[in-house]
CSV table of C-alpha atoms and ligand atoms in Angstrom, one decimal:
chain,number,residue,atom,x,y,z
A,313,MET,CA,0.0,0.0,0.0
A,314,LYS,CA,1.2,3.6,-0.8
A,315,LYS,CA,2.4,5.9,1.9
A,316,MET,CA,-1.0,7.7,2.3
A,317,PHE,CA,-0.1,11.0,3.8
A,318,ASP,CA,3.5,11.5,2.3
A,319,LEU,CA,3.8,14.7,0.3
A,320,THR,CA,7.5,14.4,-0.6
A,321,GLY,CA,8.2,15.9,-4.0
A,322,LYS,CA,4.7,17.7,-4.0
A,323,VAL,CA,4.5,21.3,-4.8
A,324,ALA,CA,1.8,23.4,-2.9
A,325,ILE,CA,0.7,27.0,-3.6
A,326,VAL,CA,-1.3,28.3,-0.5
A,327,THR,CA,-3.0,31.6,-1.1
A,328,GLY,CA,-3.1,33.7,2.1
A,329,GLY,CA,-0.4,31.3,3.4
A,330,ASN,CA,1.5,34.0,5.2
A,331,GLY,CA,-0.8,34.0,8.3
A,332,GLY,CA,-3.9,32.5,10.1
A,333,ILE,CA,-5.5,29.4,8.6
A,334,GLY,CA,-3.4,29.4,5.4
A,335,LEU,CA,-0.2,29.3,7.5
A,336,GLY,CA,-1.6,26.6,9.7
A,337,MET,CA,-2.3,24.6,6.7
A,338,ALA,CA,1.0,25.3,5.1
A,339,ARG,CA,2.7,24.1,8.2
A,340,GLY,CA,0.9,20.6,8.0
A,341,LEU,CA,1.8,20.3,4.3
A,342,ALA,CA,5.3,21.3,4.9
A,343,SER,CA,5.8,18.9,7.7
A,344,HIS,CA,4.7,16.0,5.6
A,345,GLY,CA,7.3,16.8,2.8
A,346,ALA,CA,5.6,19.2,0.4
A,347,SER,CA,7.5,22.3,-1.1
A,348,ILE,CA,5.4,25.3,-0.3
A,349,VAL,CA,4.9,28.6,-2.3
A,350,VAL,CA,3.4,31.1,0.2
A,351,ALA,CA,1.4,33.7,-1.7
A,352,GLY,CA,0.0,36.9,-0.1
A,353,ARG,CA,-0.1,40.6,-0.4
A,354,ASN,CA,2.1,41.6,2.5
A,355,ALA,CA,5.5,40.8,1.4
A,356,GLU,CA,7.1,41.2,5.0
A,357,LYS,CA,4.5,38.8,6.5
A,358,THR,CA,5.2,36.3,3.7
A,359,ALA,CA,9.0,36.4,4.2
A,360,LEU,CA,8.5,35.6,8.0
A,361,ALA,CA,6.1,32.7,7.1
A,362,VAL,CA,8.6,31.4,4.6
A,363,GLN,CA,11.3,31.5,7.2
A,364,GLU,CA,9.1,29.6,9.7
A,365,LEU,CA,8.4,26.9,7.1
A,366,GLN,CA,12.1,26.7,6.1
A,367,GLY,CA,12.8,26.1,9.9
A,368,LEU,CA,10.5,23.2,9.7
A,369,GLY,CA,12.9,21.7,7.1
A,370,ALA,CA,10.8,22.3,4.2
A,371,THR,CA,11.5,24.0,0.9
A,372,ALA,CA,9.5,27.2,0.8
A,373,SER,CA,9.4,30.5,-1.0
A,374,GLY,CA,7.1,33.5,-1.3
A,375,VAL,CA,5.3,35.3,-4.1
A,376,THR,CA,3.3,38.5,-3.8
A,377,VAL,CA,0.0,38.2,-5.2
A,378,ASP,CA,-3.5,40.0,-5.5
A,379,VAL,CA,-5.9,37.1,-5.8
A,380,LYS,CA,-8.5,39.4,-7.4
A,381,ASP,CA,-6.3,40.2,-10.4
A,382,GLU,CA,-6.2,37.6,-13.2
A,383,ALA,CA,-2.5,38.7,-14.4
A,384,SER,CA,-1.3,38.5,-10.8
A,385,VAL,CA,-2.7,35.1,-10.2
A,386,GLN,CA,-1.3,33.7,-13.5
A,387,ALA,CA,2.1,35.2,-12.6
A,388,MET,CA,1.9,33.4,-9.1
A,389,VAL,CA,1.3,30.0,-10.8
A,390,ALA,CA,4.0,30.8,-13.3
A,391,ALA,CA,6.4,31.5,-10.5
A,392,ALA,CA,5.6,28.3,-8.8
A,393,VAL,CA,6.0,26.3,-12.0
A,394,GLY,CA,9.3,28.2,-12.8
A,395,ARG,CA,10.8,27.4,-9.4
A,396,HIS,CA,9.7,23.8,-9.2
A,397,GLY,CA,8.6,22.7,-12.6
A,398,ARG,CA,5.2,21.5,-11.3
A,399,VAL,CA,2.1,22.3,-9.2
A,400,ASP,CA,0.4,19.6,-7.4
A,401,VAL,CA,-1.7,21.3,-4.7
A,402,LEU,CA,-3.5,24.5,-4.6
A,403,VAL,CA,-5.1,25.8,-1.4
A,404,ASN,CA,-7.5,28.6,-2.1
A,405,ASN,CA,-7.4,30.3,1.2
A,406,ALA,CA,-7.1,34.1,0.9
A,407,GLY,CA,-10.2,35.8,2.1
A,408,ILE,CA,-11.6,38.9,3.6
A,409,ASN,CA,-14.8,40.1,5.4
A,410,VAL,CA,-16.8,43.2,5.9
A,411,ARG,CA,-19.4,42.9,8.6
A,412,LYS,CA,-22.6,44.9,7.9
A,413,PRO,CA,-26.2,43.8,7.3
A,414,PRO,CA,-27.2,43.7,3.6
A,415,HIS,CA,-28.9,47.3,3.6
A,416,GLU,CA,-25.7,48.9,4.8
A,417,LEU,CA,-23.1,47.0,2.5
A,418,SER,CA,-22.0,49.0,-0.5
A,419,LEU,CA,-21.5,47.5,-4.0
A,420,PRO,CA,-17.8,48.1,-3.8
A,421,GLU,CA,-17.6,46.2,-0.5
A,422,TRP,CA,-19.8,43.4,-2.1
A,423,ARG,CA,-17.5,43.2,-5.1
A,424,ASP,CA,-14.3,43.3,-3.1
A,425,ILE,CA,-15.4,40.3,-0.9
A,426,LEU,CA,-16.8,38.4,-3.9
A,427,GLU,CA,-13.7,38.8,-5.9
A,428,THR,CA,-11.2,38.0,-3.0
A,429,ASN,CA,-13.2,34.8,-1.7
A,430,LEU,CA,-14.7,33.5,-4.7
A,431,THR,CA,-13.4,34.8,-8.1
A,432,SER,CA,-10.0,34.2,-6.8
A,433,ALA,CA,-10.6,30.4,-6.7
A,434,PHE,CA,-12.0,30.4,-10.2
A,435,LEU,CA,-8.8,32.4,-11.4
A,436,ALA,CA,-6.3,30.2,-9.5
A,437,SER,CA,-7.9,26.9,-10.2
A,438,ASN,CA,-8.1,27.7,-14.0
A,439,ALA,CA,-4.4,28.8,-13.8
A,440,VAL,CA,-3.2,25.6,-12.2
A,441,TYR,CA,-5.4,23.2,-14.2
A,442,PRO,CA,-3.1,22.7,-17.2
A,443,HIS,CA,-0.1,22.1,-15.0
A,444,MET,CA,-2.0,19.6,-12.9
A,445,LYS,CA,-3.4,17.9,-15.9
A,446,ARG,CA,0.1,17.7,-17.4
A,447,GLY,CA,1.6,16.4,-14.1
A,448,GLY,CA,-1.0,13.5,-14.1
A,449,GLY,CA,-3.4,14.8,-11.3
A,450,GLY,CA,-3.7,17.3,-8.3
A,451,LYS,CA,-5.5,18.5,-5.3
A,452,ILE,CA,-7.4,21.8,-4.9
A,453,VAL,CA,-8.7,22.6,-1.4
A,454,ASN,CA,-11.0,25.7,-1.2
A,455,ILE,CA,-11.8,27.4,2.0
A,456,GLY,CA,-15.4,27.8,2.9
A,457,SER,CA,-16.7,28.7,6.2
A,458,MET,CA,-19.6,28.0,8.5
A,459,MET,CA,-21.3,30.8,6.5
A,460,SER,CA,-21.3,28.2,3.6
A,461,ILE,CA,-24.1,26.6,5.6
A,462,PHE,CA,-25.5,29.4,7.9
A,463,GLY,CA,-26.5,32.9,7.0
A,464,ALA,CA,-25.7,35.4,9.8
A,465,PRO,CA,-27.2,38.8,9.4
A,466,PHE,CA,-23.9,40.6,9.2
A,467,VAL,CA,-22.3,38.8,6.4
A,468,PRO,CA,-24.2,39.1,3.1
A,469,ALA,CA,-21.3,39.0,0.7
A,470,TYR,CA,-19.1,36.8,2.8
A,471,ALA,CA,-21.8,34.0,3.1
A,472,ALA,CA,-22.7,34.4,-0.6
A,473,SER,CA,-18.9,33.8,-1.5
A,474,LYS,CA,-18.5,31.0,0.9
A,475,GLY,CA,-21.7,29.3,-0.3
A,476,GLY,CA,-20.4,29.8,-3.9
A,477,ILE,CA,-17.2,28.2,-3.0
A,478,VAL,CA,-18.9,24.9,-2.1
A,479,GLN,CA,-20.8,24.8,-5.3
A,480,PHE,CA,-17.7,25.8,-7.3
A,481,SER,CA,-15.8,23.1,-5.7
A,482,LYS,CA,-18.5,20.5,-6.8
A,483,VAL,CA,-18.3,21.7,-10.4
A,484,CYS,CA,-14.5,21.6,-10.5
A,485,ALA,CA,-14.5,18.1,-9.0
A,486,ASN,CA,-16.9,16.8,-11.4
A,487,ALA,CA,-15.3,18.5,-14.5
A,488,TRP,CA,-11.7,17.5,-13.6
A,489,ALA,CA,-12.2,13.9,-12.0
A,490,LYS,CA,-11.0,12.5,-15.4
A,491,ASP,CA,-7.8,14.4,-15.0
A,492,ASN,CA,-7.2,12.8,-11.5
A,493,ILE,CA,-7.7,16.2,-9.9
A,494,GLN,CA,-9.7,16.1,-6.6
A,495,VAL,CA,-11.3,19.2,-5.5
A,496,ASN,CA,-12.8,19.8,-2.0
A,497,ALA,CA,-13.9,22.6,0.2
A,498,VAL,CA,-13.0,22.9,4.0
A,499,LEU,CA,-15.5,24.8,6.3
A,500,PRO,CA,-13.6,26.1,9.3
A,501,GLY,CA,-15.6,26.8,12.4
A,502,TRP,CA,-14.4,29.8,14.6
A,503,ILE,CA,-10.7,29.9,14.5
A,504,ASP,CA,-8.6,32.6,16.3
A,505,THR,CA,-6.9,34.7,13.7
A,506,ASP,CA,-6.5,38.3,12.6
A,507,LEU,CA,-9.9,38.0,10.8
A,508,THR,CA,-11.8,36.9,13.8
A,509,ARG,CA,-10.0,39.0,16.3
A,510,ARG,CA,-11.5,42.0,14.6
A,511,GLY,CA,-14.8,40.4,14.6
A,512,ARG,CA,-14.6,39.8,18.3
A,513,THR,CA,-14.4,43.5,18.9
A,514,GLU,CA,-17.0,44.4,16.3
A,515,ILE,CA,-19.8,41.8,17.3
A,516,LYS,CA,-20.7,42.2,20.9
A,517,GLY,CA,-21.2,38.8,22.7
A,518,LEU,CA,-19.5,36.9,19.8
A,519,ASP,CA,-16.7,35.3,21.9
A,520,GLU,CA,-19.3,34.0,24.4
A,521,ARG,CA,-21.6,32.7,21.8
A,522,VAL,CA,-19.0,30.8,20.1
A,523,LEU,CA,-17.8,29.2,23.1
A,524,GLU,CA,-21.1,28.2,24.2
A,525,ARG,CA,-22.1,26.6,20.9
A,526,THR,CA,-18.9,24.9,20.2
A,527,PRO,CA,-18.9,21.5,21.7
A,528,ALA,CA,-15.2,21.4,21.8
A,529,GLY,CA,-15.6,24.3,24.1
A,530,ARG,CA,-12.9,26.5,22.6
A,531,TRP,CA,-12.0,28.5,19.6
A,532,GLY,CA,-9.8,26.6,17.0
A,533,VAL,CA,-6.4,27.6,16.1
A,534,PRO,CA,-4.8,27.7,12.7
A,535,ASP,CA,-3.0,24.4,13.4
A,536,ASP,CA,-6.4,22.7,13.8
A,537,LEU,CA,-6.6,23.0,10.1
A,538,ALA,CA,-3.2,21.2,9.4
A,539,GLY,CA,-4.6,17.6,9.5
A,540,ILE,CA,-7.5,18.1,7.0
A,541,ALA,CA,-5.0,19.9,4.6
A,542,VAL,CA,-2.7,16.9,4.8
A,543,PHE,CA,-5.4,14.4,4.3
A,544,LEU,CA,-7.0,16.4,1.3
A,545,CYS,CA,-3.6,17.0,-0.5
A,546,SER,CA,-2.4,13.4,-0.1
A,547,ALA,CA,-3.1,10.1,-1.6
A,548,ALA,CA,-5.3,9.3,1.5
A,549,SER,CA,-8.0,11.2,-0.1
A,550,ASP,CA,-7.8,10.0,-3.8
A,551,PHE,CA,-11.5,8.9,-3.8
A,552,VAL,CA,-12.8,11.9,-1.9
A,553,THR,CA,-13.9,14.8,-4.2
A,554,GLY,CA,-16.6,17.6,-4.4
A,555,THR,CA,-17.2,17.4,-0.6
A,556,ALA,CA,-17.3,20.1,1.9
A,557,ILE,CA,-15.8,19.1,5.3
A,558,PRO,CA,-16.5,21.1,8.6
A,559,VAL,CA,-13.5,21.5,10.9
A,560,ASP,CA,-15.4,23.2,13.7
A,561,GLY,CA,-15.1,21.6,17.0
A,562,GLY,CA,-18.8,20.4,16.4
A,563,TYR,CA,-20.2,23.9,15.9
A,564,ALA,CA,-22.4,23.1,12.9
A,565,ILE,CA,-24.0,19.9,14.6
A,566,ASN,CA,-25.1,21.9,17.8
A,567,GLY,CA,-28.7,23.1,17.2
B,741,NDP,P1,-6.3,36.1,8.0
B,741,NDP,O1,-6.9,37.6,8.0
B,741,NDP,O2,-5.4,35.7,9.0
B,741,NDP,O3,-5.9,35.7,6.6
B,741,NDP,C1,-6.2,36.1,5.4
B,741,NDP,C2,-5.3,36.0,4.3
B,741,NDP,O4,-5.8,36.3,3.1
B,741,NDP,C3,-4.0,36.6,4.6
B,741,NDP,O5,-3.0,35.8,4.4
B,741,NDP,C4,-4.1,37.7,3.5
B,741,NDP,O6,-2.8,38.1,3.1
B,741,NDP,C5,-4.8,37.1,2.4
B,741,NDP,N1,-5.4,38.0,1.5
B,741,NDP,C6,-6.5,38.7,1.6
B,741,NDP,N2,-6.9,39.4,0.5
B,741,NDP,C7,-6.0,39.0,-0.3
B,741,NDP,C8,-5.7,39.5,-1.8
B,741,NDP,N3,-6.4,40.2,-2.4
B,741,NDP,N4,-4.7,38.8,-2.5
B,741,NDP,C9,-3.9,37.9,-1.7
B,741,NDP,N5,-4.0,37.5,-0.5
B,741,NDP,C10,-5.1,38.0,0.2
B,741,NDP,O7,-7.7,35.3,8.2
B,741,NDP,P2,-7.9,33.7,8.3
B,741,NDP,O8,-6.8,33.0,8.5
B,741,NDP,O9,-9.0,33.6,9.4
B,741,NDP,O10,-8.7,33.4,7.0
B,741,NDP,C11,-8.2,32.5,6.0
B,741,NDP,C12,-9.4,32.0,5.3
B,741,NDP,O11,-10.2,31.1,6.2
B,741,NDP,C13,-10.4,33.0,4.6
B,741,NDP,O12,-10.8,32.5,3.5
B,741,NDP,C14,-11.5,33.1,5.7
B,741,NDP,O13,-12.8,33.5,5.1
B,741,NDP,C15,-11.5,31.6,6.0
B,741,NDP,N6,-12.2,31.4,7.4
B,741,NDP,C16,-11.8,31.8,8.5
B,741,NDP,C17,-12.5,31.6,9.7
B,741,NDP,C18,-12.0,32.0,10.9
B,741,NDP,O14,-12.6,31.7,12.0
B,741,NDP,N7,-10.8,32.6,11.2
B,741,NDP,C19,-13.6,30.7,9.6
B,741,NDP,C20,-13.9,30.4,8.4
B,741,NDP,C21,-13.5,30.6,7.2
B,741,NDP,P3,-2.0,39.5,3.5
B,741,NDP,O15,-2.1,39.4,5.0
B,741,NDP,O16,-0.8,39.4,3.0
B,741,NDP,O17,-2.9,40.6,2.9
């Protein structure tokens, strides 16, 4: 039987891999042998993340990207292929949120969120597809959210983008199965990152509500996403495609 979780020789691009959940996933992939291309906007943050991954013994490098911009996304993939000759894994993780009810959200805010969280996955998936096909297969992991399932009143564009991510994952899984490319979504619960730290100050009582509803009794940390990343990017998940897996300490099953 093949070594199921071994990522030696695999090349992974992680968008938003310079912090939070993306870095947690990158740590998992790196510690199982993958070479990592960390893609983010903030070059300083990216350099620190690269240094950390190299400290784990991994081959890692950074690339500056705006995931909303088609040319920039193509340049990100070209950089990965130029450095390593291949791309085996794409984690579409970069994301933003603006917390306002629908009647207060502006069109530019709506577009910014949809483009960053959803259009980005379309652009990057299309850009890696020919390389994965040529390499004989690949793994794409798209980051959804509890808002892929639920509809909190303060996240109109965010929930629309994260619902869209799940449907887009199913389509790509279906279209590219013949190319041995598996595409899945991960739905993180409430994870302690820059994104939610701001949310905790903006939404009164959020911290208490999360702790109360999460059976695990705590917020997640970025490293809680490392295991699912390794599973979905390795041979262990070769017959798993088009699904959306919550990693939420039980939040979604608590009525
Ligand atoms: P962070 O704010 O820590 O990370 C967001 C990442 O996205 C950063 O690395 C940022 O890079 C990158 N990013 C944002 N916009 C762009 C852009 N235009 N181009 C390139 N990179 C960009 O938040 P999280 O780690 O929490 O979020 C990561 C993902 O997980 C998001 O998709 C989020 O929606 C999702 N998620 C988070 C949950 C949570 O509880 N934290 C729950 C469910 C889903 P830079 O810093 O360089 O700008």
